[in-house]
Coordinates of C-alpha atoms in Angstrom, one line a residue:
X1 CA 26.0 179.1 -101.0
X2 CA 23.5 176.6 -99.6
X3 CA 22.0 175.3 -102.9
X4 CA 23.3 171.8 -104.0
X5 CA 24.4 171.9 -107.6
X6 CA 26.3 168.5 -107.7
X7 CA 25.4 165.0 -106.8
X8 CA 28.4 162.7 -106.8
X9 CA 28.1 158.9 -106.3
X10 CA 31.3 157.2 -105.0
X11 CA 32.2 153.5 -104.5
X12 CA 35.6 152.6 -103.1
X13 CA 37.3 149.7 -104.9
X14 CA 39.7 147.1 -103.5
X15 CA 43.3 148.2 -104.3
X16 CA 44.4 144.7 -105.1
X17 CA 42.1 144.6 -108.1
X18 CA 44.3 147.2 -109.8
X19 CA 47.3 145.0 -110.4
X20 CA 47.8 146.3 -114.0
X21 CA 46.4 149.2 -116.1
X22 CA 44.0 147.0 -118.0
X23 CA 41.9 146.6 -114.9
X24 CA 40.4 150.1 -115.5
X25 CA 38.8 148.6 -118.7
X26 CA 37.8 145.4 -117.0
X27 CA 35.8 147.2 -114.4
X28 CA 34.2 149.7 -116.9
X29 CA 33.1 146.7 -119.0
X30 CA 31.5 145.2 -115.9
X31 CA 29.6 148.5 -115.3
X32 CA 28.5 148.5 -119.0
X33 CA 26.9 145.1 -118.4
X34 CA 24.9 146.3 -115.4
X35 CA 23.7 149.6 -116.9
X36 CA 21.2 148.2 -119.5
X37 CA 19.2 146.5 -116.8
X38 CA 18.3 150.0 -115.5
X39 CA 17.9 151.6 -118.9
X40 CA 21.1 153.7 -118.2
X41 CA 22.9 154.9 -121.3
X42 CA 26.7 154.5 -121.3
X43 CA 29.2 156.5 -123.3
X44 CA 32.9 155.7 -123.4
X45 CA 35.1 158.7 -124.1
X46 CA 37.4 158.6 -127.1
X47 CA 40.5 158.8 -124.8
X48 CA 38.6 157.3 -121.9
X49 CA 41.5 155.1 -120.7
X50 CA 44.2 157.7 -121.0
X51 CA 45.7 157.7 -117.5
X52 CA 46.2 161.0 -115.8
X53 CA 48.6 161.3 -112.9
X54 CA 48.2 163.7 -110.0
X55 CA 49.9 164.2 -106.6
X56 CA 47.4 164.6 -103.7
X57 CA 48.6 166.0 -100.4
X58 CA 46.6 166.4 -97.2
X59 CA 47.6 169.0 -94.6
X60 CA 46.6 169.3 -90.9
X61 CA 47.8 170.1 -87.4
X62 CA 49.6 167.4 -85.4
X63 CA 46.3 166.7 -83.6
X64 CA 44.3 166.7 -86.8
X65 CA 42.2 169.6 -85.6
X66 CA 40.9 170.3 -89.1
X67 CA 39.7 166.8 -89.8
X68 CA 38.2 166.3 -86.3
X69 CA 36.1 169.4 -87.0
X70 CA 34.9 168.2 -90.5
X71 CA 37.4 170.2 -92.6
X72 CA 39.8 168.8 -95.2
X73 CA 42.7 170.8 -96.6
X74 CA 44.1 169.3 -99.8
X75 CA 46.7 170.3 -102.4
X76 CA 46.6 168.6 -105.8
X77 CA 49.3 168.9 -108.5
X78 CA 48.8 167.7 -112.0
X79 CA 51.5 165.9 -114.1
X80 CA 51.9 165.9 -117.9
X81 CA 54.3 163.4 -119.4
X82 CA 55.9 162.9 -116.0
X83 CA 56.4 166.6 -115.2
X84 CA 54.4 168.6 -112.7
X85 CA 52.4 171.5 -114.1
X86 CA 53.2 174.9 -112.7
X87 CA 49.6 175.4 -111.5
X88 CA 48.1 173.4 -108.7
X89 CA 44.8 173.2 -106.8
X90 CA 44.3 174.1 -103.2
X91 CA 40.9 172.8 -101.8
X92 CA 39.3 173.5 -98.4
X93 CA 36.4 171.2 -97.9
X94 CA 33.8 171.1 -95.1
X95 CA 32.1 167.7 -95.2
X96 CA 29.3 166.7 -92.8
X97 CA 26.4 164.2 -92.7
X98 CA 23.9 167.0 -91.9
X99 CA 22.8 169.2 -94.8
X100 CA 22.0 172.2 -92.7
X101 CA 25.3 172.1 -90.9
X102 CA 27.3 171.9 -94.2
X103 CA 25.2 174.6 -95.8
X104 CA 25.8 177.0 -92.9
X105 CA 29.6 177.0 -93.3
X106 CA 31.0 179.8 -95.4
X107 CA 34.1 178.6 -97.3
X108 CA 34.6 181.8 -99.4
X109 CA 38.2 182.8 -98.9
X110 CA 39.5 186.3 -98.0
X111 CA 42.0 186.3 -100.9
X112 CA 42.2 188.0 -104.2
X113 CA 41.7 185.8 -107.3
X114 CA 39.2 183.3 -108.5
X115 CA 37.6 180.9 -106.1
X116 CA 35.4 178.0 -107.3
X117 CA 32.7 177.3 -104.6
X118 CA 30.9 174.0 -104.9
X119 CA 28.2 172.5 -102.7
X120 CA 27.8 168.7 -103.3
X121 CA 25.8 165.8 -102.0
X122 CA 28.1 162.8 -102.0
X123 CA 26.4 159.4 -102.1
X124 CA 28.4 156.6 -100.5
X125 CA 27.6 152.9 -99.8
X126 CA 26.7 152.0 -96.2
X127 CA 29.8 151.3 -94.1
X128 CA 29.0 147.6 -93.4
X129 CA 26.8 146.2 -96.2
X130 CA 26.5 146.2 -99.9
X131 CA 23.5 147.8 -101.8
X132 CA 22.9 150.7 -99.5
X133 CA 23.4 154.4 -99.7
X134 CA 24.2 157.3 -97.3
X135 CA 24.9 161.0 -97.8
X136 CA 27.6 163.4 -96.9
X137 CA 27.3 167.1 -97.7
X138 CA 30.4 168.8 -98.9
X139 CA 31.0 172.6 -99.1
X140 CA 34.2 173.1 -101.2
X141 CA 36.4 176.0 -102.1
X142 CA 38.9 175.4 -104.9
X143 CA 41.7 177.9 -105.4
X144 CA 44.2 177.7 -108.4
X145 CA 47.8 178.3 -107.3
X146 CA 46.9 180.7 -104.5
X147 CA 50.5 181.1 -103.2
X148 CA 49.7 180.0 -99.6
X149 CA 52.6 178.4 -97.8
X150 CA 50.9 175.5 -96.1
X151 CA 53.6 174.7 -93.6
X152 CA 53.5 178.3 -92.3
X153 CA 51.0 177.4 -89.6
X154 CA 47.2 177.4 -88.9
X155 CA 47.1 181.2 -88.4
X156 CA 47.9 181.8 -92.0
X157 CA 45.2 179.4 -93.1
X158 CA 42.6 180.9 -90.9
X159 CA 43.5 184.4 -92.2
X160 CA 42.4 183.2 -95.7
X161 CA 39.5 181.1 -94.4
X162 CA 38.1 182.9 -91.3
X163 CA 35.4 180.3 -90.9
X164 CA 38.0 177.9 -89.7
X165 CA 38.6 180.0 -86.7
X166 CA 35.0 179.8 -85.7
X167 CA 34.4 176.1 -86.4
X168 CA 37.9 174.7 -85.6
X169 CA 38.8 175.7 -82.0
X170 CA 42.6 175.0 -82.3
X171 CA 45.6 177.0 -81.3
X172 CA 46.4 179.5 -84.1
X173 CA 50.1 178.9 -83.4
X174 CA 49.7 175.2 -84.3
X175 CA 51.8 174.0 -87.2
X176 CA 50.5 172.5 -90.4
X177 CA 52.1 169.5 -92.0
X178 CA 51.6 166.7 -94.4
X179 CA 49.2 164.1 -92.9
X180 CA 51.0 160.9 -91.9
X181 CA 53.9 162.1 -94.2
X182 CA 52.0 160.4 -96.9
X183 CA 52.2 161.7 -100.5
X184 CA 49.5 160.1 -102.6
X185 CA 49.9 159.4 -106.3
X186 CA 46.5 159.4 -108.0
X187 CA 46.1 157.6 -111.4
X188 CA 42.7 158.5 -112.9
X189 CA 40.8 157.8 -116.1
X190 CA 38.0 160.1 -117.2
X191 CA 36.3 157.1 -118.7
X192 CA 32.9 158.2 -119.9
X193 CA 29.4 159.2 -118.9
X194 CA 26.0 157.9 -117.9
X195 CA 22.6 159.1 -119.1
X196 CA 19.8 158.5 -116.7
X197 CA 17.2 160.1 -118.8
X198 CA 15.2 163.3 -118.3
X199 CA 18.3 165.5 -118.7
X200 CA 20.2 163.8 -115.8
X201 CA 23.7 162.9 -117.0
X202 CA 26.9 162.2 -115.1
X203 CA 30.6 162.1 -115.9
X204 CA 32.3 158.9 -114.7
X205 CA 35.9 158.4 -113.4
X206 CA 37.9 155.5 -112.1
X207 CA 41.0 156.1 -110.0
X208 CA 43.5 154.4 -107.9
X209 CA 45.5 156.0 -105.1
X210 CA 49.0 154.8 -104.3
X211 CA 51.6 155.5 -101.7
X212 CA 54.1 157.6 -103.7
X213 CA 57.0 156.3 -101.6
X214 CA 56.4 152.6 -102.1
X215 CA 54.1 152.6 -105.2
X216 CA 51.8 150.3 -103.3
X217 CA 48.0 150.8 -103.9
X218 CA 46.0 152.3 -101.1
X219 CA 42.5 152.3 -102.5
X220 CA 40.6 152.6 -105.8
X221 CA 37.4 154.5 -106.5
X222 CA 34.6 154.6 -109.0
X223 CA 32.7 157.9 -109.1
X224 CA 30.1 159.6 -111.3
X225 CA 28.9 163.1 -110.8
X226 CA 25.9 165.1 -112.1
X227 CA 25.7 168.8 -112.2
X228 CA 22.4 170.7 -112.3
X229 CA 20.9 174.2 -111.7
X230 CA 18.2 173.2 -109.2
X231 CA 18.1 170.1 -107.0
X232 CA 14.3 170.2 -106.6
X233 CA 13.9 170.3 -110.4
X234 CA 15.6 166.9 -110.9
X235 CA 13.2 164.3 -112.4
X236 CA 12.2 161.7 -109.9
X237 CA 12.5 158.8 -112.3
X238 CA 16.0 159.8 -113.3
X239 CA 17.1 160.1 -109.7
X240 CA 15.6 156.7 -108.9
X241 CA 17.4 155.2 -111.9
X242 CA 20.7 156.7 -110.8
X243 CA 20.3 155.3 -107.3
X244 CA 19.2 151.9 -108.5
X245 CA 22.3 151.7 -110.7
X246 CA 24.5 152.9 -107.8
X247 CA 23.2 150.1 -105.6
X248 CA 23.5 147.5 -108.4
X249 CA 27.1 148.5 -109.0
X250 CA 27.8 147.4 -105.5
X251 CA 25.8 144.2 -105.4
X252 CA 26.6 142.9 -108.9
X253 CA 30.3 143.5 -108.6
X254 CA 30.9 142.8 -104.9
X255 CA 34.4 141.4 -105.5
X256 CA 35.5 145.0 -106.4
X257 CA 33.9 146.9 -103.6
X258 CA 35.7 148.1 -100.4
X259 CA 33.4 149.1 -97.6
X260 CA 33.9 151.1 -94.5
X261 CA 35.7 154.4 -95.2
X262 CA 36.4 157.3 -97.5
X263 CA 39.7 157.9 -99.3
X264 CA 40.5 160.8 -97.0
X265 CA 39.8 158.6 -93.9
X266 CA 42.2 156.0 -95.2
X267 CA 45.0 158.6 -95.5
X268 CA 44.3 159.9 -92.0
X269 CA 44.3 156.4 -90.6
X270 CA 47.2 155.1 -92.6
X271 CA 49.0 152.7 -90.2
X272 CA 47.5 154.3 -87.1
X273 CA 44.5 154.0 -84.9
X274 CA 41.2 155.4 -86.1
X275 CA 40.9 159.2 -86.1
X276 CA 37.4 160.5 -85.1
X277 CA 35.6 162.5 -87.8
X278 CA 32.2 163.5 -89.0
X279 CA 32.3 161.3 -92.1
X280 CA 29.8 158.8 -90.6

């Protein structure tokens, strides 16, 4: 439970840069120019710019009790040729800047069926300057079409995830609803991968989130994620190379970078005052 098996590097991108679909390719080309400086191998997938559409919905109490206590409850539906697929993902995520705190939270559900448990280190830029790096630790549980009625209330959610009751001191009778009544449309390309040497490889994606009601862009994101068996077995040179590239992707393409938040934080603060959270 408390072993990190993923390292995901994320950079938020200015939504105004994505004024047409070709911008996915423009930004990837820019990254391809930066990578050789750090001896990073770049592979573009055969269908790397095929756009995938998903609906992303965040649920919380009216007082945002989950988010204020470092939990995120998200439903994600995939679309094929404009039609929603019958299966969807339900994710409960506990995200915190302290490794020990995140590791101690048990997100295993009390529910029959397969649960995919992931413990990640998420690398983000500094909130107020380019070229830096900070960590959030994320304990995730992903369920496939679990049949949970999300608007049934917090008590139903805590019956599936008992850890919520311990770490989220909210009224069990509280209702659960779509955060800010904001359905997010995510357009993503699984564009390719990076090779940092010594067996450290990462899959790369570029995505843009839009307000489904107005089709206006909320935020973009570039991310690359490495999966491994043991964190302490990662090669030091490969880790350094990945971090140097991550910093350079900020400083050498500053016109693309949006500092100061996470995608989730932007949804929670959509048109409102800032909501306190543990996201640093």
